[in-house]
Amino acid sequence: MINIIEKTQCCGCSACYNICPKQAITMEEDEKGFRYPIVDEEKCIDCKLCEKVCPIISNQKVENKPKAYACINKNDKIRSESSSGGIFTLLAEEIIDMKGIVFGVAFDENFNVMHKYVENKEQLKELRGSKYLQSDIKEIYKQVKAFLEQDRYVLFTGTPCQVEGLKSFLQQNYDRLYTQDIVCHGVPSKKVWQKYLGNSKNMKYGKIKNINFRNKKDSWESYSMNIEYDNYTYNINHNNDMYMKAFLQDLSLRDSCYSCHFKKFNRNSDITLADFWGISKIKPKLNDHKGISLVIVNSKKGEKLLGKIKDKCSIIEEVDIDETIKYNKSFITSAVQNKEREQFFKDLNSNMEFEKVVKKYTKNQSILKKSIKNGKRIIKKILRK
Ligand SMILES: Cc1cc2nc3c(=O)[nH]c(=O)nc-3n(C[C@H](O)[C@H](O)[C@H](O)COP(=O)(O)OP(=O)(O)OC[C@H]3O[C@@H](n4cnc5c(N)ncnc54)[C@H](O)[C@@H]3O)c2cc1C
Ligand code: SF4
Ligand code: SF4
Ligand code: SF4
């Protein structure tokens, strides 16, 4: 029997599913709602292609000298709709100007997330903005390959494991393929997301029209979850929104995200995008609190692409990469699994309301911050005595 990989290591990239010549693999959800490959032994011919393209097994090593930049898109509207400094849109527009195709993550009609491709700038708004759950890759790698075989330019964007999954699947380099990954905290499952949406008290306000995980109305740092219903807009700071609490307190992530193989200094993508969380310490004057991107250039191709968008940036400044990583640990370090994660998922699968489950297992950030402040005040008083 073909045994692709240990379950806790599998990142769900779907490279094995895309490569199988006999359609012997299906991606099926487990009890936590994460997709894993299941092999139909009747159909399997033991060709081992699935093992060959699995990025966890093949673990491709890269030698490069990444460079880091602080970047902001000049276009304020696009920047406000984007999670960080709006650099994804600029890279994507460049590819579309080359008559290329852009692959990224969008919502479907039920607000689940999936990879899709777009061919014009208007459609890019579907891909704009972070959606904090694992996207469904389906047969996207095959589509990327088909466009590359037609000599089209392609920009593929996704999590680091999806970029590695695609590169493994392709098994060869293509000059016209550009890849952009992100600094990745990790991904919750579709089940967690659907429980959040389905249990929402706001359902009485009608159908959902739009969701933004990173509304910057208050500021980029103090972003909020924003859900527009027919007759109501829900807008709650990420520290108080139940979905974001479970995500940021590491309860709801996929197993593989706690020992991620792709959080590394030398990456296989051309460009890596992130929030420039250390900006107030490194270059305080650049922070206007509307969002700034940390852009890591990993290859010559990536450097050329960034060069092409420089006139469309209000800020593009090289920074010390080691300094930036100090303030963005997710770049190279995996999240630490919350000790109560298993119990969290058990309760999630019971009849308990989503909000109650999350409240049971999460600390209140504002209370936490207050007690840290109080603690500091007490220490200062003691030191003054
Ligand atoms: C799951 C996830 C975790 C992240 N964790 C961190 C982190 O810990 N630290 C940090 O600094 N930055 C993190 N980011 C990246 C950050 O949120 C921004 O996406 C990034 O800085 C790009 O911002 P932008 O303003 O240039 O473009 P935006 O328009 O905001 O970004 C759009 C890009 O994000 C991609 N994208 C959106 N949702 C997903 C998804 N579910 N899976 C894969 N790709 C997706 C789109 O395909 C597109 O390429 C994370 C993003 C995601 C999706
Ligand atoms: S060994 Fe070959 S046929 Fe069997 S599941 Fe893997 S890719 Fe498919
Ligand atoms: S190729 Fe991806 S989905 Fe398949 S076993 Fe490996 S990590 Fe899991
Ligand atoms: S943390 Fe690692 S395994 Fe998890 S989604 Fe991100 S890149 Fe993939």
Short mmCIF file of C-alpha atoms and ligand atoms in Angstrom, two decimals:
data_model
loop_
_atom_site.label_atom_id
_atom_site.label_comp_id
_atom_site.label_asym_id
_atom_site.label_seq_id
_atom_site.Cartn_x
_atom_site.Cartn_y
_atom_site.Cartn_z
CA MET A 1 0.00 0.00 0.00
CA ILE A 2 1.24 3.51 -0.80
CA ASN A 3 1.89 5.50 2.36
CA ILE A 4 2.47 9.11 1.43
CA ILE A 5 3.42 10.74 4.69
CA GLU A 6 2.79 10.91 8.44
CA LYS A 7 -0.46 12.76 9.04
CA THR A 8 0.84 15.42 11.44
CA GLN A 9 3.49 16.43 8.88
CA CYS A 10 1.15 16.70 5.89
CA CYS A 11 0.48 20.38 5.08
CA GLY A 12 -2.39 19.55 2.72
CA CYS A 13 -0.70 21.18 -0.28
CA SER A 14 -2.45 18.74 -2.67
CA ALA A 15 0.62 18.15 -4.88
CA CYS A 16 0.07 14.37 -4.56
CA TYR A 17 -3.59 14.73 -5.51
CA ASN A 18 -2.72 16.87 -8.57
CA ILE A 19 0.00 14.50 -9.86
CA CYS A 20 -1.72 11.11 -9.51
CA PRO A 21 -2.16 9.69 -13.05
CA LYS A 22 -4.94 7.31 -11.91
CA GLN A 23 -7.02 9.74 -9.84
CA ALA A 24 -6.43 7.33 -6.96
CA ILE A 25 -6.10 10.17 -4.43
CA THR A 26 -8.90 12.23 -2.94
CA MET A 27 -8.47 15.08 -0.46
CA GLU A 28 -10.85 14.41 2.42
CA GLU A 29 -11.66 16.36 5.55
CA ASP A 30 -10.80 14.84 8.94
CA GLU A 31 -12.77 15.42 12.15
CA LYS A 32 -11.09 18.83 12.63
CA GLY A 33 -12.02 19.88 9.09
CA PHE A 34 -8.53 19.74 7.52
CA ARG A 35 -8.08 18.07 4.13
CA TYR A 36 -5.74 15.03 3.86
CA PRO A 37 -4.97 12.70 0.94
CA ILE A 38 -6.71 9.31 0.97
CA VAL A 39 -5.48 6.67 -1.48
CA ASP A 40 -7.82 4.20 -3.19
CA GLU A 41 -5.67 1.08 -3.27
CA GLU A 42 -7.81 -0.45 -6.01
CA LYS A 43 -6.88 2.36 -8.41
CA CYS A 44 -3.24 2.85 -7.28
CA ILE A 45 -0.54 1.45 -9.60
CA ASP A 46 2.29 2.14 -7.11
CA CYS A 47 4.09 4.54 -9.49
CA LYS A 48 5.29 6.54 -6.44
CA LEU A 49 4.82 9.88 -8.23
CA CYS A 50 2.85 11.16 -5.23
CA GLU A 51 5.82 10.54 -2.94
CA LYS A 52 8.20 12.11 -5.44
CA VAL A 53 6.29 15.43 -5.51
CA CYS A 54 5.45 15.62 -1.81
CA PRO A 55 7.38 18.72 -0.63
CA ILE A 56 7.74 17.26 2.87
CA ILE A 57 9.48 14.16 1.50
CA SER A 58 11.48 15.91 -1.25
CA ASN A 59 12.35 18.97 0.94
CA GLN A 60 14.10 21.06 -1.74
CA LYS A 61 17.00 23.14 -0.41
CA VAL A 62 17.58 26.65 -1.77
CA GLU A 63 20.72 28.74 -1.64
CA ASN A 64 20.13 32.44 -2.08
CA LYS A 65 20.76 35.82 -0.48
CA PRO A 66 17.35 37.29 0.36
CA LYS A 67 17.01 41.07 0.68
CA ALA A 68 14.34 42.96 2.62
CA TYR A 69 12.45 46.15 1.71
CA ALA A 70 9.85 48.37 3.36
CA CYS A 71 7.22 49.11 0.69
CA ILE A 72 3.95 51.03 0.35
CA ASN A 73 1.61 51.18 -2.66
CA LYS A 74 1.03 54.82 -3.77
CA ASN A 75 -2.65 54.05 -4.42
CA ASP A 76 -4.39 54.79 -1.09
CA LYS A 77 -7.65 53.04 -2.00
CA ILE A 78 -5.94 49.76 -2.90
CA ARG A 79 -3.70 50.03 0.14
CA SER A 80 -6.73 50.46 2.41
CA GLU A 81 -8.35 47.35 0.89
CA SER A 82 -5.13 45.33 1.37
CA SER A 83 -3.88 43.73 4.57
CA SER A 84 -0.45 45.37 4.65
CA GLY A 85 0.98 47.89 2.17
CA GLY A 86 -0.90 46.66 -0.91
CA ILE A 87 2.15 45.23 -2.67
CA PHE A 88 0.42 42.03 -3.86
CA THR A 89 -1.82 44.11 -6.17
CA LEU A 90 1.17 45.91 -7.72
CA LEU A 91 2.99 42.64 -8.46
CA ALA A 92 -0.19 41.12 -9.89
CA GLU A 93 -0.91 44.17 -12.09
CA GLU A 94 2.56 43.91 -13.56
CA ILE A 95 1.92 40.27 -14.57
CA ILE A 96 -1.48 41.20 -16.06
CA ASP A 97 0.25 43.98 -18.08
CA MET A 98 2.45 41.18 -19.48
CA LYS A 99 -0.81 39.42 -20.56
CA GLY A 100 -0.24 36.91 -17.78
CA ILE A 101 -2.44 35.04 -15.31
CA VAL A 102 -2.57 35.62 -11.55
CA PHE A 103 -3.44 32.82 -9.12
CA GLY A 104 -4.51 33.65 -5.57
CA VAL A 105 -7.09 33.13 -2.86
CA ALA A 106 -10.73 34.26 -3.11
CA PHE A 107 -14.06 33.57 -1.39
CA ASP A 108 -16.63 31.32 -3.04
CA GLU A 109 -20.39 31.98 -2.82
CA ASN A 110 -20.52 30.46 0.72
CA PHE A 111 -17.49 32.41 1.94
CA ASN A 112 -15.23 29.37 1.92
CA VAL A 113 -11.82 30.10 0.46
CA MET A 114 -10.26 28.58 -2.62
CA HIS A 115 -7.52 29.25 -5.12
CA LYS A 116 -8.57 30.69 -8.47
CA TYR A 117 -7.01 32.59 -11.33
CA VAL A 118 -7.81 36.01 -12.78
CA GLU A 119 -6.79 37.65 -16.03
CA ASN A 120 -7.73 41.30 -15.54
CA LYS A 121 -7.09 44.07 -13.01
CA GLU A 122 -10.76 44.48 -12.06
CA GLN A 123 -10.93 40.84 -10.87
CA LEU A 124 -7.85 41.33 -8.65
CA LYS A 125 -10.06 42.73 -5.89
CA GLU A 126 -11.30 39.15 -5.28
CA LEU A 127 -7.76 38.07 -4.41
CA ARG A 128 -6.92 41.18 -2.39
CA GLY A 129 -6.73 40.86 1.41
CA SER A 130 -5.69 38.00 3.72
CA LYS A 131 -8.25 35.29 4.38
CA TYR A 132 -7.08 33.51 7.51
CA LEU A 133 -7.92 29.89 6.76
CA GLN A 134 -6.60 27.17 4.45
CA SER A 135 -7.65 27.64 0.84
CA ASP A 136 -8.80 24.70 -1.27
CA ILE A 137 -6.21 24.07 -4.01
CA LYS A 138 -8.36 21.57 -5.97
CA GLU A 139 -6.70 21.04 -9.39
CA ILE A 140 -5.03 24.44 -9.51
CA TYR A 141 -1.45 23.16 -10.05
CA LYS A 142 -2.59 21.43 -13.24
CA GLN A 143 -4.08 24.74 -14.43
CA VAL A 144 -0.82 26.57 -13.67
CA LYS A 145 1.08 23.99 -15.71
CA ALA A 146 -1.35 24.26 -18.63
CA PHE A 147 -0.89 28.07 -18.84
CA LEU A 148 2.90 27.72 -18.60
CA GLU A 149 2.86 25.14 -21.42
CA GLN A 150 1.02 27.76 -23.50
CA ASP A 151 3.95 30.15 -22.81
CA ARG A 152 1.82 32.48 -20.71
CA TYR A 153 3.31 34.44 -17.79
CA VAL A 154 1.94 33.18 -14.45
CA LEU A 155 2.08 34.65 -10.95
CA PHE A 156 1.18 32.01 -8.36
CA THR A 157 0.53 33.31 -4.83
CA GLY A 158 -0.22 31.32 -1.67
CA THR A 159 1.18 30.01 1.59
CA PRO A 160 4.83 28.85 1.55
CA CYS A 161 3.70 25.18 1.56
CA GLN A 162 1.44 25.80 -1.46
CA VAL A 163 4.28 27.45 -3.39
CA GLU A 164 6.56 24.51 -2.56
CA GLY A 165 3.75 22.10 -3.45
CA LEU A 166 3.38 23.74 -6.87
CA LYS A 167 7.13 23.77 -7.55
CA SER A 168 7.41 20.09 -6.59
CA PHE A 169 4.42 19.22 -8.76
CA LEU A 170 5.92 21.00 -11.81
CA GLN A 171 9.27 19.15 -11.48
CA GLN A 172 10.98 21.70 -13.73
CA ASN A 173 11.72 25.44 -13.81
CA TYR A 174 9.69 27.72 -16.05
CA ASP A 175 11.12 31.17 -16.97
CA ARG A 176 7.60 32.62 -17.12
CA LEU A 177 6.53 31.43 -13.67
CA TYR A 178 6.69 33.93 -10.80
CA THR A 179 5.84 32.84 -7.26
CA GLN A 180 4.96 34.93 -4.23
CA ASP A 181 4.40 33.44 -0.78
CA ILE A 182 3.71 35.08 2.57
CA VAL A 183 5.09 35.01 6.05
CA CYS A 184 2.58 32.51 7.41
CA HIS A 185 1.35 32.22 10.98
CA GLY A 186 -0.61 29.06 10.08
CA VAL A 187 -4.10 28.13 8.86
CA PRO A 188 -7.36 27.17 10.59
CA SER A 189 -9.73 24.75 8.85
CA LYS A 190 -12.88 25.36 6.85
CA LYS A 191 -14.83 23.66 9.68
CA VAL A 192 -13.66 26.22 12.27
CA TRP A 193 -14.55 29.04 9.88
CA GLN A 194 -17.99 27.64 9.03
CA LYS A 195 -18.78 27.09 12.76
CA TYR A 196 -17.86 30.74 13.37
CA LEU A 197 -20.05 31.99 10.52
CA GLY A 198 -22.90 29.55 11.24
CA ASN A 199 -23.05 30.25 14.98
CA SER A 200 -22.81 33.99 14.51
CA LYS A 201 -25.48 35.92 16.41
CA ASN A 202 -25.51 38.28 13.44
CA MET A 203 -27.17 35.76 11.12
CA LYS A 204 -30.49 37.47 11.85
CA TYR A 205 -29.24 40.49 9.89
CA GLY A 206 -29.62 38.68 6.60
CA LYS A 207 -27.13 37.35 4.09
CA ILE A 208 -23.42 38.10 4.19
CA LYS A 209 -22.33 40.45 1.41
CA ASN A 210 -18.65 40.90 2.18
CA ILE A 211 -15.95 39.87 4.68
CA ASN A 212 -12.70 41.64 5.48
CA PHE A 213 -10.38 40.03 8.04
CA ARG A 214 -8.18 43.12 8.15
CA ASN A 215 -10.36 46.25 8.28
CA LYS A 216 -8.00 49.19 8.91
CA LYS A 217 -10.61 51.83 9.85
CA ASP A 218 -9.05 52.29 13.31
CA SER A 219 -5.49 51.61 12.16
CA TRP A 220 -3.36 48.94 10.46
CA GLU A 221 -2.08 47.69 13.82
CA SER A 222 -5.50 47.75 15.49
CA TYR A 223 -7.31 45.96 12.66
CA SER A 224 -10.77 44.45 12.96
CA MET A 225 -12.88 41.65 11.52
CA ASN A 226 -15.54 43.26 9.34
CA ILE A 227 -18.62 41.40 8.06
CA GLU A 228 -21.22 43.23 5.96
CA TYR A 229 -24.74 41.75 6.17
CA ASP A 230 -27.80 42.92 4.24
CA ASN A 231 -28.90 45.19 7.14
CA TYR A 232 -25.94 45.38 9.49
CA THR A 233 -22.18 45.69 9.64
CA TYR A 234 -20.24 43.69 12.25
CA ASN A 235 -16.89 45.30 13.05
CA ILE A 236 -14.91 44.00 16.04
CA ASN A 237 -11.24 44.45 16.90
CA HIS A 238 -9.16 41.30 16.30
CA ASN A 239 -8.44 41.03 20.03
CA ASN A 240 -12.14 40.58 20.75
CA ASP A 241 -13.37 38.66 17.69
CA MET A 242 -13.83 34.98 18.56
CA TYR A 243 -12.45 33.60 15.26
CA MET A 244 -9.30 35.74 15.41
CA LYS A 245 -8.78 34.93 19.10
CA ALA A 246 -8.73 31.17 18.39
CA PHE A 247 -6.40 31.79 15.40
CA LEU A 248 -3.93 34.06 17.18
CA GLN A 249 -3.89 31.98 20.39
CA ASP A 250 -2.90 28.93 18.29
CA LEU A 251 -5.94 26.77 19.04
CA SER A 252 -7.31 26.32 15.54
CA LEU A 253 -4.27 25.75 13.29
CA ARG A 254 -3.49 22.66 11.21
CA ASP A 255 -1.17 20.09 12.87
CA SER A 256 1.62 20.71 10.33
CA CYS A 257 1.64 24.46 11.15
CA TYR A 258 3.11 23.69 14.59
CA SER A 259 6.21 22.12 12.99
CA CYS A 260 6.24 23.88 9.64
CA HIS A 261 8.92 22.83 7.12
CA PHE A 262 8.57 26.03 5.09
CA LYS A 263 9.25 28.76 7.61
CA LYS A 264 12.83 29.38 6.63
CA PHE A 265 15.28 32.08 5.70
CA ASN A 266 16.10 30.67 2.24
CA ARG A 267 12.83 30.25 0.40
CA ASN A 268 11.80 28.74 -2.90
CA SER A 269 9.51 31.64 -3.90
CA ASP A 270 10.63 34.74 -5.84
CA ILE A 271 9.07 37.16 -3.36
CA THR A 272 7.73 36.82 0.19
CA LEU A 273 5.20 39.35 1.53
CA ALA A 274 4.47 40.18 5.16
CA ASP A 275 3.30 42.86 7.53
CA PHE A 276 6.23 45.04 8.51
CA TRP A 277 5.48 44.68 12.24
CA GLY A 278 8.88 46.04 13.35
CA ILE A 279 8.58 49.30 11.41
CA SER A 280 7.98 51.51 14.48
CA LYS A 281 11.25 50.29 15.96
CA ILE A 282 13.32 50.10 12.77
CA LYS A 283 12.07 53.10 10.74
CA PRO A 284 9.44 54.88 12.89
CA LYS A 285 9.10 57.81 10.46
CA LEU A 286 7.76 55.49 7.74
CA ASN A 287 4.79 54.31 9.81
CA ASP A 288 1.60 56.28 9.10
CA HIS A 289 -0.50 53.42 10.59
CA LYS A 290 -2.24 52.72 7.27
CA GLY A 291 -0.22 49.57 6.50
CA ILE A 292 3.29 48.86 5.33
CA SER A 293 4.62 45.73 3.66
CA LEU A 294 7.78 43.84 4.37
CA VAL A 295 8.92 42.57 0.98
CA ILE A 296 11.56 39.85 0.91
CA VAL A 297 13.19 39.31 -2.46
CA ASN A 298 14.45 35.72 -2.79
CA SER A 299 15.61 35.52 -6.42
CA LYS A 300 16.86 37.57 -9.38
CA LYS A 301 13.43 37.20 -10.97
CA GLY A 302 11.83 38.59 -7.80
CA GLU A 303 14.27 41.49 -7.77
CA LYS A 304 13.42 42.36 -11.39
CA LEU A 305 9.69 42.24 -10.66
CA LEU A 306 10.07 44.51 -7.62
CA GLY A 307 12.17 46.89 -9.77
CA LYS A 308 9.26 47.16 -12.22
CA ILE A 309 6.79 48.36 -9.55
CA LYS A 310 9.08 50.84 -7.80
CA ASP A 311 7.51 53.94 -9.45
CA LYS A 312 4.12 52.84 -8.13
CA CYS A 313 5.37 52.76 -4.53
CA SER A 314 5.37 55.83 -2.26
CA ILE A 315 8.04 54.10 -0.18
CA ILE A 316 10.53 51.43 -1.22
CA GLU A 317 13.54 51.25 1.06
CA GLU A 318 16.02 48.45 1.68
CA VAL A 319 16.26 47.37 5.33
CA ASP A 320 18.39 44.96 7.35
CA ILE A 321 16.70 41.56 6.95
CA ASP A 322 17.98 40.20 10.28
CA GLU A 323 16.50 43.20 12.11
CA THR A 324 13.07 42.69 10.46
CA ILE A 325 12.94 39.02 11.43
CA LYS A 326 13.38 39.94 15.10
CA TYR A 327 9.93 41.54 14.96
CA ASN A 328 8.31 38.94 12.72
CA LYS A 329 8.97 35.57 14.30
CA SER A 330 6.50 33.77 12.02
CA PHE A 331 9.06 34.17 9.23
CA ILE A 332 11.21 31.37 10.64
CA THR A 333 9.44 30.02 13.75
CA SER A 334 6.36 27.80 13.98
CA ALA A 335 3.46 28.63 16.29
CA VAL A 336 3.48 26.71 19.57
CA GLN A 337 0.51 24.40 19.85
CA ASN A 338 -1.99 25.56 22.48
CA LYS A 339 -2.10 22.87 25.20
CA GLU A 340 -5.90 22.83 25.05
CA ARG A 341 -6.19 22.46 21.26
CA GLU A 342 -7.47 18.87 21.29
CA GLN A 343 -10.17 19.73 23.83
CA PHE A 344 -11.04 22.87 21.82
CA PHE A 345 -11.73 20.73 18.73
CA LYS A 346 -13.73 18.19 20.79
CA ASP A 347 -16.00 20.95 22.05
CA LEU A 348 -16.19 22.43 18.57
CA ASN A 349 -17.61 19.11 17.36
CA SER A 350 -20.21 19.07 20.16
CA ASN A 351 -23.37 21.16 20.20
CA MET A 352 -21.65 23.98 22.07
CA GLU A 353 -21.89 27.43 20.50
CA PHE A 354 -18.70 28.63 18.79
CA GLU A 355 -18.46 31.72 20.99
CA LYS A 356 -18.71 29.65 24.19
CA VAL A 357 -16.04 27.20 23.00
CA VAL A 358 -13.60 29.99 22.19
CA LYS A 359 -14.33 31.85 25.45
CA LYS A 360 -13.62 28.64 27.39
CA TYR A 361 -10.12 28.27 25.93
CA THR A 362 -8.87 31.80 25.25
CA LYS A 363 -7.50 34.52 27.44
CA ASN A 364 -8.95 37.98 27.15
CA GLN A 365 -6.22 40.04 25.45
CA SER A 366 -7.34 43.35 26.96
CA ILE A 367 -7.41 41.86 30.49
CA LEU A 368 -4.01 40.32 29.74
CA LYS A 369 -2.64 43.69 28.57
CA LYS A 370 -4.15 45.45 31.63
CA SER A 371 -2.56 42.99 34.05
CA ILE A 372 0.83 43.36 32.29
CA LYS A 373 0.47 47.17 32.59
CA ASN A 374 -0.53 46.88 36.27
CA GLY A 375 2.39 44.54 36.87
CA LYS A 376 4.78 47.06 35.28
CA ARG A 377 3.31 49.88 37.40
CA ILE A 378 3.78 47.86 40.62
CA ILE A 379 7.40 46.99 39.68
CA LYS A 380 8.11 50.69 38.95
CA LYS A 381 6.64 51.68 42.36
CA ILE A 382 8.77 49.07 44.14
CA LEU A 383 11.90 50.27 42.28
CA ARG A 384 11.18 53.90 43.22
CA LYS A 385 11.02 53.02 46.95
C1 LIG B 1 -3.07 32.52 6.48
C2 LIG B 1 -2.16 33.73 6.49
C3 LIG B 1 -1.27 33.93 7.57
C4 LIG B 1 -0.43 35.04 7.58
N1 LIG B 1 0.43 35.21 8.65
C5 LIG B 1 1.25 36.29 8.67
C6 LIG B 1 2.16 36.49 9.77
O1 LIG B 1 2.19 35.71 10.73
N2 LIG B 1 2.99 37.59 9.74
C7 LIG B 1 2.97 38.46 8.70
O2 LIG B 1 3.75 39.42 8.72
N3 LIG B 1 2.14 38.29 7.63
C8 LIG B 1 1.28 37.25 7.61
N4 LIG B 1 0.43 37.06 6.54
C9 LIG B 1 0.59 37.93 5.34
C10 LIG B 1 -0.15 39.26 5.43
O3 LIG B 1 -1.39 39.07 6.12
C11 LIG B 1 -0.46 39.81 4.03
O4 LIG B 1 -1.19 38.84 3.29
C12 LIG B 1 0.75 40.11 3.21
O5 LIG B 1 1.55 41.00 3.92
C13 LIG B 1 0.35 40.69 1.83
O6 LIG B 1 -0.28 41.89 2.01
P1 LIG B 1 -0.54 42.95 0.83
O7 LIG B 1 -1.08 44.19 1.50
O8 LIG B 1 0.65 43.12 -0.02
O9 LIG B 1 -1.60 42.27 -0.11
P2 LIG B 1 -3.04 41.66 0.17
O10 LIG B 1 -3.91 42.10 -0.93
O11 LIG B 1 -3.51 41.90 1.54
O12 LIG B 1 -2.75 40.09 0.06
C14 LIG B 1 -3.31 39.28 -0.88
C15 LIG B 1 -2.43 38.08 -1.04
O13 LIG B 1 -2.66 37.14 0.01
C16 LIG B 1 -2.98 35.89 -0.56
N5 LIG B 1 -3.86 35.18 0.35
C17 LIG B 1 -5.01 35.64 0.91
N6 LIG B 1 -5.56 34.68 1.68
C18 LIG B 1 -4.75 33.60 1.58
C19 LIG B 1 -4.81 32.28 2.11
N7 LIG B 1 -5.80 31.86 2.89
N8 LIG B 1 -3.84 31.41 1.78
C20 LIG B 1 -2.82 31.79 0.97
N9 LIG B 1 -2.71 33.03 0.44
C21 LIG B 1 -3.67 33.91 0.74
C22 LIG B 1 -3.65 36.22 -1.89
O14 LIG B 1 -3.60 35.14 -2.78
C23 LIG B 1 -2.76 37.37 -2.34
O15 LIG B 1 -1.54 36.85 -2.82
C24 LIG B 1 -0.45 35.97 6.51
C25 LIG B 1 -1.37 35.78 5.46
C26 LIG B 1 -2.21 34.68 5.44
C27 LIG B 1 -3.17 34.51 4.29
S1 SF4 B 2 1.53 5.66 -6.28
FE1 SF4 B 2 0.94 6.57 -8.25
S2 SF4 B 2 -1.08 5.75 -8.67
FE2 SF4 B 2 -0.66 5.33 -6.52
S3 SF4 B 2 -1.59 7.03 -5.44
FE3 SF4 B 2 0.54 7.59 -5.81
S4 SF4 B 2 0.52 8.72 -7.73
FE4 SF4 B 2 -1.42 7.63 -7.59
S1 SF4 B 3 1.98 16.17 -1.25
FE1 SF4 B 3 1.11 17.66 0.19
S2 SF4 B 3 -0.97 16.88 0.57
FE2 SF4 B 3 0.19 15.20 -0.33
S3 SF4 B 3 1.02 14.06 1.42
FE3 SF4 B 3 2.59 15.52 0.81
S4 SF4 B 3 2.21 17.31 2.12
FE4 SF4 B 3 0.35 16.04 2.19
S1 SF4 B 4 2.39 27.43 8.74
FE1 SF4 B 4 3.53 26.18 7.26
S2 SF4 B 4 2.31 24.34 7.01
FE2 SF4 B 4 0.98 25.85 7.95
S3 SF4 B 4 -0.04 26.83 6.20
FE3 SF4 B 4 1.73 28.08 6.69
S4 SF4 B 4 3.33 27.30 5.34
FE4 SF4 B 4 1.72 25.75 5.38
#
